[in-house]
Amino acid sequence: MRLILLVLAVLAFPSIAEEEKSAKAWLESMSQALQTKQFKSSIIQLQADHIRPLVYLHGTVNDKEVAFLEYLNGPPKNAVRVADTVTFIEHDQPAYSISAPRIQGLWPAIFASNITSLEQGYQFVLGGRSRIAGRPGQMIRIIPVDEHRFMSQVWVDMETHLPLRYDMINQDKQLIEQMMVIELLELGEPASILVEAEKQELPPVMNPAERIEGQNWQFTWLPAGFHLVVKDHHRLLGSDESVEYIALTDGLVNISVYVARMGDSPMPDELITRNGLSMVVEQVGNVEVVAVGKVPADTLNRIAKSLVLK
């Protein structure tokens, strides 16, 4: 009987090595697990009053990372990733592919990448432990080093090191967004749907929009860690209006900036916030700048005002 109790105690409590792991070490273990584990996660995504159930599968087939994301509510909508190609399959339009290392709309892409790059804008702090989806999880707080972004926290499964829950919280301690696993299954081999996806001939990757008469807009100020990832120039569908589009990220947060000539309609005086997404509109010279992202409105305002034409 005493031996049984000792065995149960070992199973119930983390090892000394687990106890001594730093917050960054937990995040790095999570990153490795997201890239290498064969698993299936059933997830609930919460954004304000919106609830979205998802199923995500991941595995390795013929030395390629393969993933599948299915949206369970509403019209059929799926995404498949084979290596660095993501294909979107929706009921009302032909399937199309883009070049991307991760499927967007799930865990932040940086979680399966270089965690160290986050240290420009955040510090990592160990939190408590709690049970999520019947599994013990270690919480890590991802705390901004400045006032220009929001805090996040992630719970990492202590057995598989896969993420169990992710929260983004604003400066008023309000929940902006949450991803929570309700069932996690580690698989011994890749799911059959991933094996089939790797065999399929997927649509060719779309060519990125060409810059036609694009202007060289640059920022004189960005929060530490933010960098430009996309910049293109196009005309809005159904309109002759020319728009410059710039995408920024710090790994956790994406910011979109749109630049267009001033229109006849007056710009709104108020900031708009919905589902944690802030938007500001600024006049910079003779153009209108719209900045959108899950950061404080003051951050978007300063980014928009720092835009200059070189």
Short mmCIF file of C-alpha atoms in Angstrom, two decimals:
data_model
loop_
_atom_site.label_atom_id
_atom_site.label_comp_id
_atom_site.label_asym_id
_atom_site.label_seq_id
_atom_site.Cartn_x
_atom_site.Cartn_y
_atom_site.Cartn_z
CA MET A 1 0.00 0.00 0.00
CA ARG A 2 2.82 2.39 0.90
CA LEU A 3 4.45 1.75 -2.51
CA ILE A 4 1.17 2.55 -4.31
CA LEU A 5 0.89 5.85 -2.43
CA LEU A 6 4.48 6.76 -3.34
CA VAL A 7 3.81 6.04 -7.03
CA LEU A 8 0.64 8.13 -6.95
CA ALA A 9 2.57 10.99 -5.33
CA VAL A 10 5.18 10.93 -8.08
CA LEU A 11 2.46 11.03 -10.74
CA ALA A 12 0.55 13.82 -9.02
CA PHE A 13 3.42 16.28 -8.57
CA PRO A 14 5.79 17.75 -11.16
CA SER A 15 9.40 16.71 -11.21
CA ILE A 16 12.12 18.88 -9.69
CA ALA A 17 13.22 19.73 -13.23
CA GLU A 18 9.71 20.97 -14.06
CA GLU A 19 9.60 23.01 -10.85
CA GLU A 20 12.87 24.76 -11.77
CA LYS A 21 11.92 25.64 -15.34
CA SER A 22 11.86 29.34 -16.07
CA ALA A 23 8.94 31.10 -17.74
CA LYS A 24 10.91 31.38 -20.98
CA ALA A 25 11.84 27.69 -20.84
CA TRP A 26 8.14 26.80 -20.61
CA LEU A 27 7.40 28.96 -23.66
CA GLU A 28 10.26 27.41 -25.60
CA SER A 29 8.99 23.92 -24.72
CA MET A 30 5.55 24.97 -25.96
CA SER A 31 7.05 26.26 -29.21
CA GLN A 32 8.82 22.95 -29.79
CA ALA A 33 5.67 20.96 -29.00
CA LEU A 34 3.53 22.99 -31.42
CA GLN A 35 5.99 22.22 -34.21
CA THR A 36 6.64 18.54 -33.52
CA LYS A 37 3.71 16.91 -31.69
CA GLN A 38 0.93 14.90 -33.33
CA PHE A 39 -2.26 16.13 -31.65
CA LYS A 40 -5.89 17.17 -31.86
CA SER A 41 -7.29 20.17 -29.95
CA SER A 42 -10.95 21.10 -29.57
CA ILE A 43 -10.97 24.83 -28.80
CA ILE A 44 -13.41 27.58 -27.86
CA GLN A 45 -12.50 31.10 -29.02
CA LEU A 46 -14.08 33.99 -27.10
CA GLN A 47 -14.08 37.59 -28.35
CA ALA A 48 -16.38 39.90 -26.39
CA ASP A 49 -19.87 38.37 -26.91
CA HIS A 50 -18.76 36.14 -29.79
CA ILE A 51 -18.08 32.42 -29.25
CA ARG A 52 -16.47 30.25 -31.94
CA PRO A 53 -15.79 26.50 -31.58
CA LEU A 54 -12.78 25.15 -33.52
CA VAL A 55 -10.99 21.87 -34.10
CA TYR A 56 -7.26 21.92 -34.83
CA LEU A 57 -5.12 18.94 -35.86
CA HIS A 58 -1.36 18.91 -36.31
CA GLY A 59 1.19 16.32 -37.30
CA THR A 60 4.15 15.42 -39.50
CA VAL A 61 3.61 13.59 -42.80
CA ASN A 62 6.57 12.69 -45.05
CA ASP A 63 8.78 15.10 -43.07
CA LYS A 64 6.34 17.99 -43.64
CA GLU A 65 4.34 19.82 -40.99
CA VAL A 66 0.64 19.43 -41.81
CA ALA A 67 -2.23 21.12 -39.97
CA PHE A 68 -5.99 21.37 -40.34
CA LEU A 69 -8.33 23.96 -38.81
CA GLU A 70 -12.11 23.57 -38.95
CA TYR A 71 -14.69 26.16 -37.89
CA LEU A 72 -17.63 24.23 -36.40
CA ASN A 73 -20.30 26.97 -36.48
CA GLY A 74 -21.76 28.73 -39.51
CA PRO A 75 -21.04 27.97 -43.17
CA PRO A 76 -18.32 25.35 -43.77
CA LYS A 77 -14.89 26.93 -43.53
CA ASN A 78 -11.57 25.09 -43.23
CA ALA A 79 -7.86 25.84 -43.53
CA VAL A 80 -5.14 23.34 -44.39
CA ARG A 81 -1.39 23.88 -44.04
CA VAL A 82 1.21 21.72 -45.75
CA ALA A 83 4.73 22.98 -44.96
CA ASP A 84 4.61 26.73 -45.71
CA THR A 85 1.45 26.72 -47.85
CA VAL A 86 -1.94 27.49 -46.27
CA THR A 87 -5.07 26.71 -48.28
CA PHE A 88 -8.51 28.12 -47.39
CA ILE A 89 -11.58 26.09 -48.30
CA GLU A 90 -14.93 27.88 -48.01
CA HIS A 91 -18.40 27.02 -49.26
CA ASP A 92 -19.03 30.15 -51.32
CA GLN A 93 -15.75 30.64 -53.21
CA PRO A 94 -13.02 28.60 -54.89
CA ALA A 95 -10.22 27.32 -52.66
CA TYR A 96 -7.08 29.45 -52.68
CA SER A 97 -3.59 29.21 -51.18
CA ILE A 98 -1.14 31.67 -49.66
CA SER A 99 2.44 31.33 -48.49
CA ALA A 100 2.45 31.36 -44.66
CA PRO A 101 4.26 29.47 -41.89
CA ARG A 102 1.12 29.14 -39.72
CA ILE A 103 -2.67 29.20 -39.97
CA GLN A 104 -3.81 32.59 -38.67
CA GLY A 105 -6.69 32.93 -36.21
CA LEU A 106 -5.55 30.36 -33.68
CA TRP A 107 -2.62 30.65 -31.26
CA PRO A 108 -0.28 33.57 -32.00
CA ALA A 109 2.13 32.45 -34.72
CA ILE A 110 5.13 33.37 -32.55
CA PHE A 111 4.18 30.56 -30.15
CA ALA A 112 5.55 28.08 -32.70
CA SER A 113 8.53 30.22 -33.65
CA ASN A 114 11.38 32.16 -32.03
CA ILE A 115 10.16 33.03 -28.53
CA THR A 116 13.31 35.13 -27.90
CA SER A 117 12.11 37.75 -30.41
CA LEU A 118 9.26 38.62 -28.03
CA GLU A 119 11.72 39.87 -25.42
CA GLN A 120 12.03 43.22 -27.22
CA GLY A 121 8.53 44.12 -26.07
CA TYR A 122 7.66 41.70 -23.25
CA GLN A 123 8.98 39.97 -20.16
CA PHE A 124 7.97 36.45 -19.13
CA VAL A 125 6.83 35.70 -15.57
CA LEU A 126 5.76 32.39 -14.05
CA GLY A 127 2.22 32.34 -12.70
CA GLY A 128 0.25 29.71 -10.85
CA ARG A 129 -0.97 26.32 -11.96
CA SER A 130 -4.54 25.30 -12.67
CA ARG A 131 -6.53 22.54 -14.30
CA ILE A 132 -7.84 23.11 -17.81
CA ALA A 133 -9.67 20.47 -19.87
CA GLY A 134 -8.84 18.00 -17.09
CA ARG A 135 -5.10 18.62 -17.48
CA PRO A 136 -2.67 20.47 -15.16
CA GLY A 137 -1.34 23.64 -16.76
CA GLN A 138 1.45 26.07 -15.94
CA MET A 139 0.54 29.70 -16.47
CA ILE A 140 3.06 32.15 -17.94
CA ARG A 141 2.36 35.87 -17.97
CA ILE A 142 3.64 37.78 -21.01
CA ILE A 143 3.90 41.30 -19.64
CA PRO A 144 4.60 44.33 -21.87
CA VAL A 145 7.67 46.39 -21.04
CA ASP A 146 5.80 49.59 -21.94
CA GLU A 147 2.26 50.98 -22.12
CA HIS A 148 1.99 50.51 -25.89
CA ARG A 149 0.47 46.98 -25.87
CA PHE A 150 -1.63 44.66 -23.74
CA MET A 151 -0.71 41.82 -21.40
CA SER A 152 -1.19 38.18 -22.37
CA GLN A 153 -1.06 34.95 -20.44
CA VAL A 154 -0.83 31.36 -21.60
CA TRP A 155 -1.34 28.07 -19.79
CA VAL A 156 0.97 25.26 -20.96
CA ASP A 157 0.01 21.62 -20.50
CA MET A 158 2.51 20.12 -18.06
CA GLU A 159 2.53 16.77 -19.84
CA THR A 160 2.59 17.57 -23.57
CA HIS A 161 3.76 21.23 -23.26
CA LEU A 162 1.01 22.21 -25.72
CA PRO A 163 -1.04 25.38 -25.05
CA LEU A 164 -4.28 24.91 -23.10
CA ARG A 165 -5.47 28.52 -22.85
CA TYR A 166 -4.47 31.97 -24.06
CA ASP A 167 -5.85 35.29 -22.76
CA MET A 168 -5.24 38.85 -23.89
CA ILE A 169 -6.15 41.44 -21.26
CA ASN A 170 -6.36 45.20 -21.64
CA GLN A 171 -5.09 47.87 -19.25
CA ASP A 172 -8.43 47.85 -17.38
CA LYS A 173 -8.01 44.09 -16.69
CA GLN A 174 -10.79 43.28 -19.15
CA LEU A 175 -10.58 40.15 -21.27
CA ILE A 176 -10.12 41.04 -24.95
CA GLU A 177 -9.68 37.58 -26.38
CA GLN A 178 -9.46 34.02 -25.11
CA MET A 179 -8.60 30.68 -26.70
CA MET A 180 -9.41 27.73 -24.43
CA VAL A 181 -8.88 24.03 -25.10
CA ILE A 182 -11.78 21.83 -24.00
CA GLU A 183 -10.22 18.57 -25.17
CA LEU A 184 -6.61 17.74 -26.02
CA LEU A 185 -5.53 14.40 -27.50
CA GLU A 186 -1.92 13.53 -28.22
CA LEU A 187 -1.83 11.10 -31.16
CA GLY A 188 0.59 8.29 -31.83
CA GLU A 189 0.52 9.00 -35.56
CA PRO A 190 -0.79 11.79 -37.79
CA ALA A 191 -4.58 11.94 -38.17
CA SER A 192 -5.89 10.43 -41.42
CA ILE A 193 -7.18 13.80 -42.62
CA LEU A 194 -3.61 15.17 -42.42
CA VAL A 195 -2.24 12.22 -44.37
CA GLU A 196 -4.85 12.80 -47.09
CA ALA A 197 -4.21 16.56 -47.13
CA GLU A 198 -0.50 16.00 -47.78
CA LYS A 199 -1.39 13.90 -50.85
CA GLN A 200 -3.76 16.45 -52.39
CA GLU A 201 -2.84 18.81 -55.19
CA LEU A 202 -3.69 22.13 -53.57
CA PRO A 203 -4.37 25.39 -55.46
CA PRO A 204 -1.19 27.28 -56.40
CA VAL A 205 -0.05 30.05 -54.08
CA MET A 206 -1.52 33.43 -55.00
CA ASN A 207 0.98 36.00 -56.19
CA PRO A 208 1.29 38.91 -53.76
CA ALA A 209 -0.20 42.16 -54.96
CA GLU A 210 2.22 44.14 -57.06
CA ARG A 211 3.08 47.66 -55.95
CA ILE A 212 1.89 49.99 -58.68
CA GLU A 213 2.95 53.59 -58.19
CA GLY A 214 3.31 52.82 -54.50
CA GLN A 215 4.63 55.62 -52.32
CA ASN A 216 7.43 55.15 -49.82
CA TRP A 217 5.58 55.66 -46.53
CA GLN A 218 7.68 55.07 -43.43
CA PHE A 219 7.20 55.35 -39.66
CA THR A 220 9.35 57.63 -37.52
CA TRP A 221 8.15 55.79 -34.39
CA LEU A 222 7.07 52.23 -33.62
CA PRO A 223 6.88 50.48 -30.24
CA ALA A 224 9.93 48.31 -29.50
CA GLY A 225 9.68 44.95 -31.25
CA PHE A 226 7.21 46.00 -33.96
CA HIS A 227 8.35 45.62 -37.56
CA LEU A 228 6.85 45.81 -41.03
CA VAL A 229 5.74 42.50 -42.58
CA VAL A 230 3.61 43.52 -45.58
CA LYS A 231 3.44 46.64 -47.70
CA ASP A 232 1.39 46.91 -50.88
CA HIS A 233 -0.56 49.38 -52.97
CA HIS A 234 -3.89 48.68 -54.66
CA ARG A 235 -7.28 50.08 -55.56
CA LEU A 236 -10.35 49.22 -53.50
CA LEU A 237 -12.80 46.85 -55.13
CA GLY A 238 -15.66 48.73 -56.79
CA SER A 239 -13.82 52.02 -56.47
CA ASP A 240 -11.03 53.96 -58.12
CA GLU A 241 -9.68 54.98 -54.71
CA SER A 242 -6.01 54.16 -54.28
CA VAL A 243 -5.01 52.70 -50.89
CA GLU A 244 -1.61 51.98 -49.36
CA TYR A 245 -1.69 48.99 -46.95
CA ILE A 246 0.98 48.37 -44.32
CA ALA A 247 1.00 45.45 -41.84
CA LEU A 248 3.01 45.55 -38.62
CA THR A 249 3.56 42.93 -35.90
CA ASP A 250 5.51 42.32 -32.70
CA GLY A 251 4.82 38.59 -32.83
CA LEU A 252 1.75 38.62 -30.59
CA VAL A 253 -0.16 41.55 -32.07
CA ASN A 254 -0.89 42.58 -35.67
CA ILE A 255 -1.56 46.20 -36.67
CA SER A 256 -2.98 47.23 -40.05
CA VAL A 257 -2.42 50.72 -41.42
CA TYR A 258 -4.31 52.11 -44.44
CA VAL A 259 -3.34 55.34 -46.21
CA ALA A 260 -5.61 57.08 -48.75
CA ARG A 261 -6.19 60.57 -50.07
CA MET A 262 -8.64 62.67 -48.13
CA GLY A 263 -12.26 62.02 -49.14
CA ASP A 264 -15.23 64.31 -49.18
CA SER A 265 -16.71 62.77 -46.02
CA PRO A 266 -15.51 64.11 -42.67
CA MET A 267 -13.40 61.78 -40.54
CA PRO A 268 -14.96 60.48 -37.31
CA ASP A 269 -13.87 62.33 -34.18
CA GLU A 270 -14.19 59.31 -31.89
CA LEU A 271 -12.09 56.19 -31.50
CA ILE A 272 -13.88 52.94 -32.23
CA THR A 273 -13.34 49.79 -30.19
CA ARG A 274 -15.08 46.48 -30.85
CA ASN A 275 -14.15 42.97 -29.71
CA GLY A 276 -10.91 44.40 -28.37
CA LEU A 277 -10.03 45.85 -31.76
CA SER A 278 -9.23 49.57 -31.65
CA MET A 279 -9.31 51.91 -34.64
CA VAL A 280 -8.08 55.46 -35.04
CA VAL A 281 -8.35 57.83 -37.97
CA GLU A 282 -5.80 60.61 -38.44
CA GLN A 283 -5.14 63.26 -41.05
CA VAL A 284 -1.45 63.33 -42.00
CA GLY A 285 -0.78 66.08 -44.51
CA ASN A 286 -3.29 65.63 -47.31
CA VAL A 287 -3.96 61.93 -46.65
CA GLU A 288 -6.19 59.99 -44.30
CA VAL A 289 -4.53 57.29 -42.16
CA VAL A 290 -6.55 54.50 -40.54
CA ALA A 291 -4.79 52.23 -38.00
CA VAL A 292 -6.43 49.08 -36.61
CA GLY A 293 -5.17 46.59 -34.01
CA LYS A 294 -5.52 45.01 -30.57
CA VAL A 295 -3.40 47.59 -28.80
CA PRO A 296 -4.27 50.74 -26.83
CA ALA A 297 -5.83 53.45 -28.99
CA ASP A 298 -3.05 55.84 -27.94
CA THR A 299 -0.52 53.47 -29.52
CA LEU A 300 -2.41 53.44 -32.82
CA ASN A 301 -2.73 57.19 -32.70
CA ARG A 302 1.00 57.70 -32.24
CA ILE A 303 1.84 55.20 -34.99
CA ALA A 304 -0.51 56.93 -37.42
CA LYS A 305 0.91 60.37 -36.62
CA SER A 306 4.47 59.13 -37.10
CA LEU A 307 3.85 58.19 -40.76
CA VAL A 308 5.96 60.21 -43.21
CA LEU A 309 6.51 60.11 -46.95
CA LYS A 310 10.18 59.60 -47.81
#
